[in-house]
Coordinates of C-alpha atoms in Angstrom, one line a residue:
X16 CA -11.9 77.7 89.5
X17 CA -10.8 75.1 91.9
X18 CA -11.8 75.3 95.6
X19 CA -9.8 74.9 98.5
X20 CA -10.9 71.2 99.2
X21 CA -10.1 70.1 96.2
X22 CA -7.8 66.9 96.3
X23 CA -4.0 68.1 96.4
X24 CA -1.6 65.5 94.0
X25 CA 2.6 65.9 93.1
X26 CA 3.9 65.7 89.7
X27 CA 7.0 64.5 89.8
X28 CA 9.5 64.0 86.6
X29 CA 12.8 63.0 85.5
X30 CA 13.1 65.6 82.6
X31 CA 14.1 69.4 82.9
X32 CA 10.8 70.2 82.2
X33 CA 7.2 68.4 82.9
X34 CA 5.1 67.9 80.2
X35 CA 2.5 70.7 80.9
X36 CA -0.4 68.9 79.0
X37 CA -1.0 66.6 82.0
X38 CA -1.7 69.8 84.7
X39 CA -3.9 70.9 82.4
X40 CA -5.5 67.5 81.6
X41 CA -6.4 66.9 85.3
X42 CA -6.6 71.0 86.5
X43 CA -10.3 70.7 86.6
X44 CA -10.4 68.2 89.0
X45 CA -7.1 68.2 90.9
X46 CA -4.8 70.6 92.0
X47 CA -1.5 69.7 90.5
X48 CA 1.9 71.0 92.2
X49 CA 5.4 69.9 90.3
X50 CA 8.4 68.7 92.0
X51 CA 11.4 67.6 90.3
X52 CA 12.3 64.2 91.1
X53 CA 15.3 65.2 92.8
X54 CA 13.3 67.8 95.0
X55 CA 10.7 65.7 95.9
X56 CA 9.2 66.2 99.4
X57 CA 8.1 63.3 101.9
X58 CA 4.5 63.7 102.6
X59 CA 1.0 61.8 102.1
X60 CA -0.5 62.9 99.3
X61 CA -0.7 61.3 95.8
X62 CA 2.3 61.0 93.5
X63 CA 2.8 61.4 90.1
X64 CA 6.0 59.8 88.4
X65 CA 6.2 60.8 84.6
X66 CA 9.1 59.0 83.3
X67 CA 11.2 61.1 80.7
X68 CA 13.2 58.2 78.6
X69 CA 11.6 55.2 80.8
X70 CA 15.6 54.2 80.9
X71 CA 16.4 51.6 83.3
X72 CA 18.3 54.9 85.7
X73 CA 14.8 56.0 86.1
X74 CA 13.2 52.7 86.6
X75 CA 15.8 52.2 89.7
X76 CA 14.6 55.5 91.2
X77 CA 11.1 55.1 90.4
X78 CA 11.9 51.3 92.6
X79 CA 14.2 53.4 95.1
X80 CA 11.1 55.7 95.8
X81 CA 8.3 53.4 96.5
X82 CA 10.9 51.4 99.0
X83 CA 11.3 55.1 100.9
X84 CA 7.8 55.6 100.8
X85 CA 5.9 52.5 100.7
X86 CA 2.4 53.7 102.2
X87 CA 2.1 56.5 99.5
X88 CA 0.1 55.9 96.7
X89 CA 1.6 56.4 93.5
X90 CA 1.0 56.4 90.0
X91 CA 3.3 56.1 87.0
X92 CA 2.5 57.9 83.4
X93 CA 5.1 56.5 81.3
X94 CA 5.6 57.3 77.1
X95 CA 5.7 53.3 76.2
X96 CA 3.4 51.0 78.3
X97 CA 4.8 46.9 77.7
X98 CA 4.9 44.1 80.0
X99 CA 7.7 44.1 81.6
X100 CA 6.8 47.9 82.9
X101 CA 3.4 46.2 84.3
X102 CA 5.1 43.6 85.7
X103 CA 7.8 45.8 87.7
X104 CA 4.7 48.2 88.8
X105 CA 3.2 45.4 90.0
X106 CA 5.7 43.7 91.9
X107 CA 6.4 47.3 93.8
X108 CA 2.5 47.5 94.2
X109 CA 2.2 50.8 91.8
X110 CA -1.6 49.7 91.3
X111 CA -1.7 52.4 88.2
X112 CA 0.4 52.7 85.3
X113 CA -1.2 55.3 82.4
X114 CA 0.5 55.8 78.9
X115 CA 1.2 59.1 77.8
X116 CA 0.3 61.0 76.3
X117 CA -3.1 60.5 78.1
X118 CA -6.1 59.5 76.6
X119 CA -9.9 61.2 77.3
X120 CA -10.9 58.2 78.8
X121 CA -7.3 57.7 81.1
X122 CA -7.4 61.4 81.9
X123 CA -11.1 60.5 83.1
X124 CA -10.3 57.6 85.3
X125 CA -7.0 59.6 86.4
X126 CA -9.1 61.9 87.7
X127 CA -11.7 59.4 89.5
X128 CA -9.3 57.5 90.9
X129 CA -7.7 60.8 92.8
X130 CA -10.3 62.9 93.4
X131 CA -13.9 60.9 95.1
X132 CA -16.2 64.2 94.7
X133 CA -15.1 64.4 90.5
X134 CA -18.5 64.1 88.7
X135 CA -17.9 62.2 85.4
X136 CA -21.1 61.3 83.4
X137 CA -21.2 57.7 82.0
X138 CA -18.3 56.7 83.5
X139 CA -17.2 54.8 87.1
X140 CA -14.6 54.5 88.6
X141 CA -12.4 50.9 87.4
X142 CA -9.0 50.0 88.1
X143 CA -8.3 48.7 84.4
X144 CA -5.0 49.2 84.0
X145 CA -4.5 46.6 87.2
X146 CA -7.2 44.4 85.6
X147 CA -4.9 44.3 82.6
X148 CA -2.0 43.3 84.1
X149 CA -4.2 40.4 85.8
X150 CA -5.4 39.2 82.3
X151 CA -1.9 39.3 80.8
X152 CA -0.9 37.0 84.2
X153 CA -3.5 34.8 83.5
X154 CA -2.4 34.3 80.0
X155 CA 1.3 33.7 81.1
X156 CA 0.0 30.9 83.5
X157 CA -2.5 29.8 80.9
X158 CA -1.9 30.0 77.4
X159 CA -2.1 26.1 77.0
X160 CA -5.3 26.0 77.7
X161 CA -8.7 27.5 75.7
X162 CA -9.1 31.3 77.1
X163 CA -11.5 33.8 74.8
X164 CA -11.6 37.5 75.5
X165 CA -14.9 36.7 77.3
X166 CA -13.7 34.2 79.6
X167 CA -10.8 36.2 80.5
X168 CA -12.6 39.6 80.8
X169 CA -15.4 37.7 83.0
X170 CA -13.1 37.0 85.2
X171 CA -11.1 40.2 85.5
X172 CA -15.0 41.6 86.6
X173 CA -14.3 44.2 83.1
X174 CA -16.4 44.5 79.9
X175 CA -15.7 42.5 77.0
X176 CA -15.0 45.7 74.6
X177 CA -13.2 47.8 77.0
X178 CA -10.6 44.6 78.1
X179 CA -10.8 44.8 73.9
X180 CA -9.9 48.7 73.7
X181 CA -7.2 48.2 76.4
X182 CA -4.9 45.5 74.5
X183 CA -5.1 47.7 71.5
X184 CA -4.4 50.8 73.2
X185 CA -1.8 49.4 75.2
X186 CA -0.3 46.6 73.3
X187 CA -0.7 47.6 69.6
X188 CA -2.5 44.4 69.7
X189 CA -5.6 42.4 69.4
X190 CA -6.2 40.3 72.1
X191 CA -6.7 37.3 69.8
X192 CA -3.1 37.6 68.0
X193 CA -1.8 38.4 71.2
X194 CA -2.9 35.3 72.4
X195 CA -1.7 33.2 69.3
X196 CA 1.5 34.7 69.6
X197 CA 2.6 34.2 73.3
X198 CA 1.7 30.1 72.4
X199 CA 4.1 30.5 69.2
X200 CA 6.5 31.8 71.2
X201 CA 6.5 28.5 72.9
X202 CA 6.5 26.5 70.0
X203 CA 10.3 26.8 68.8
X204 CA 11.2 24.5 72.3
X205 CA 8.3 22.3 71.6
X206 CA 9.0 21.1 68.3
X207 CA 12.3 20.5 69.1
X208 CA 11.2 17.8 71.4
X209 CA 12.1 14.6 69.5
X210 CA 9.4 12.8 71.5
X211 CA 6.1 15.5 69.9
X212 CA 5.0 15.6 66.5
X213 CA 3.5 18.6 64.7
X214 CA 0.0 17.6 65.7
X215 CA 0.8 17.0 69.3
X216 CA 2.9 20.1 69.8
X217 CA -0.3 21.9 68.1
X218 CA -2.7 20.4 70.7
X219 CA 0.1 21.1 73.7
X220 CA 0.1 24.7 73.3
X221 CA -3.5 25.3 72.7
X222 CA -4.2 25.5 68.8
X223 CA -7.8 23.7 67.9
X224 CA -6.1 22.0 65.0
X225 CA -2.4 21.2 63.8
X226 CA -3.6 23.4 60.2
X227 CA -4.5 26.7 62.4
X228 CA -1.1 25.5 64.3
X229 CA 0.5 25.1 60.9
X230 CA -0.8 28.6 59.4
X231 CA -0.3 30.8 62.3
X232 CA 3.5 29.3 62.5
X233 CA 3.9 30.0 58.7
X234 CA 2.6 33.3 59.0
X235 CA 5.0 34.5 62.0
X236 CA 7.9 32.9 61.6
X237 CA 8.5 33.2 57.7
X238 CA 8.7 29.1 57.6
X239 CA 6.5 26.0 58.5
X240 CA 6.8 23.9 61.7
X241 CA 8.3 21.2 59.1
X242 CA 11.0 23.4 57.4
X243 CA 11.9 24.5 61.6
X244 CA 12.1 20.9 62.2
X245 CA 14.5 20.5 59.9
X246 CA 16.9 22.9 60.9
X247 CA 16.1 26.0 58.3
X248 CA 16.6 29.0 59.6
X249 CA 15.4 31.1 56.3
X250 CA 12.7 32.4 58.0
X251 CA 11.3 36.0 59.2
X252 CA 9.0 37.3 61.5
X253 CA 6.0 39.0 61.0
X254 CA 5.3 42.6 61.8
X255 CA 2.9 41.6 64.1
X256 CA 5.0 38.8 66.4
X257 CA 7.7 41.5 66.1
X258 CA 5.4 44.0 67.9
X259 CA 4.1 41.2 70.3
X260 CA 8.0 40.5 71.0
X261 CA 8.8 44.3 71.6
X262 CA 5.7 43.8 74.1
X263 CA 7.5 41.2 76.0
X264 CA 11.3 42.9 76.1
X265 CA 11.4 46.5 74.9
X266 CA 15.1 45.6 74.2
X267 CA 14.1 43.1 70.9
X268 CA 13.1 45.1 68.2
X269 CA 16.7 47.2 69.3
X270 CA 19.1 44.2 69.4
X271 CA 17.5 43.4 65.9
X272 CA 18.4 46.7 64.4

């Protein structure tokens, strides 16, 4: 039974009804109190924004809020976690953004991050989702260049196999193909630069040789960097540089429908 010191958070949602799984997730730690977006009261304590449909109407609230209440901290749970979500939460400094429905180890860190006294054996308390959203800038800025999960989670200051977990938990994806793929998203514009041949556009964006260049591209885009060269457009897209895509713009996979 909770006590009366226990850390006081809001949920807030955009739905007619909250998903009650949450309370329950976090009632052992936190004491939860629901307010319907619309009803929701100005005041210092944590917030909780579960998003319903994550449309863009409840992205512009979710912005609208954090400019009325800048110094609160708050904490989005949203059904689909993609890039362009991380990137918003980060430009309105929403330090945590959690999937739903939440994971053990999410509900865990939920809970550390809110209440200080929580006692969680084996874990401590690490702002991953943030971390994340640092690698995946990294990447943006330096995809060109040689980057291994190690490098990158060395730098972040987060373990190699939880920086792993994340981008499949998150992202659907492995870090590795993520990686090949944001550099073969590049490579359309590259190879259309009369002054670059296939082995110098390969080097440009980062592949070790033009035949991992060459293979990767094949297996992606449906053709080889030759056939695109020369203007065919019989190609498709693999599965997986579809689900890298729908990563980058949650719109793609719908305007291909």
């Amino acid at each position: 039974m909770l006590t009366m010191d226990v850390p006081r958070v809001v949920l807030t949602h955009f739905s007619e009804q909250p998903l009650g799984r949450v309370r329950h997730q976090l009632a052992d730690a936190l004491h939860v109190e629901i307010q319907p977006f619309n009803e929701l009261k100005r005041e210092g304590c944590p917030c909780l924004v579960e998003f319903d449909a994550q449309s863009a109407a409840e992205l512009s609230r979710a912005r609208e809020l954090r400019q009325q209440q800048p110094e609160r901290k708050i904490i989005w749970l949203v059904p689909r976690l993609n890039i362009p979500v991380l990137k918003l939460a980060l430009s309105l400094q929403i330090t945590q953004v959690f999937a739903l429905p939440l994971s053990p180890a999410d509900t865990v860190e939920l809970k550390l991050l809110l209440n200080d006294g929580f006692q969680a054996p084996g874990h401590s308390l690490r702002p991953t989702h943030e971390k994340l959203r640092n690698v995946l800038e990294n990447i943006e800025q330096r995809f060109e260049q040689p980057l291994s999960l190690q490098k990158l989670a060395h730098e972040a200051g987060i373990s190699d196999s939880r920086l792993c977990h994340l981008f499949r938990q998150h992202l659907g994806l492995k870090f590795s193909l993520y990686l090949v793929c944001r550099r073969l998203e590049a490579a359309p514009d590259a190879l259309q630069d009369e002054g670059l041949n296939i082995a110098s556009v390969a080097y440009k964006l980062g592949f070790s040789t033009p035949s991992h260049f060459c293979r990767a591209f094949k297996a992606h885009y449906g053709m080889t960097p030759t056939e695109f060269k020369q203007g065919s457009s019989q190609g498709r897209h693999s599965h997986a540089f579809h689900r890298y895509l729908q990563c980058r713009n949650p719109d793609y996979l719908a305007s291909e429908s």
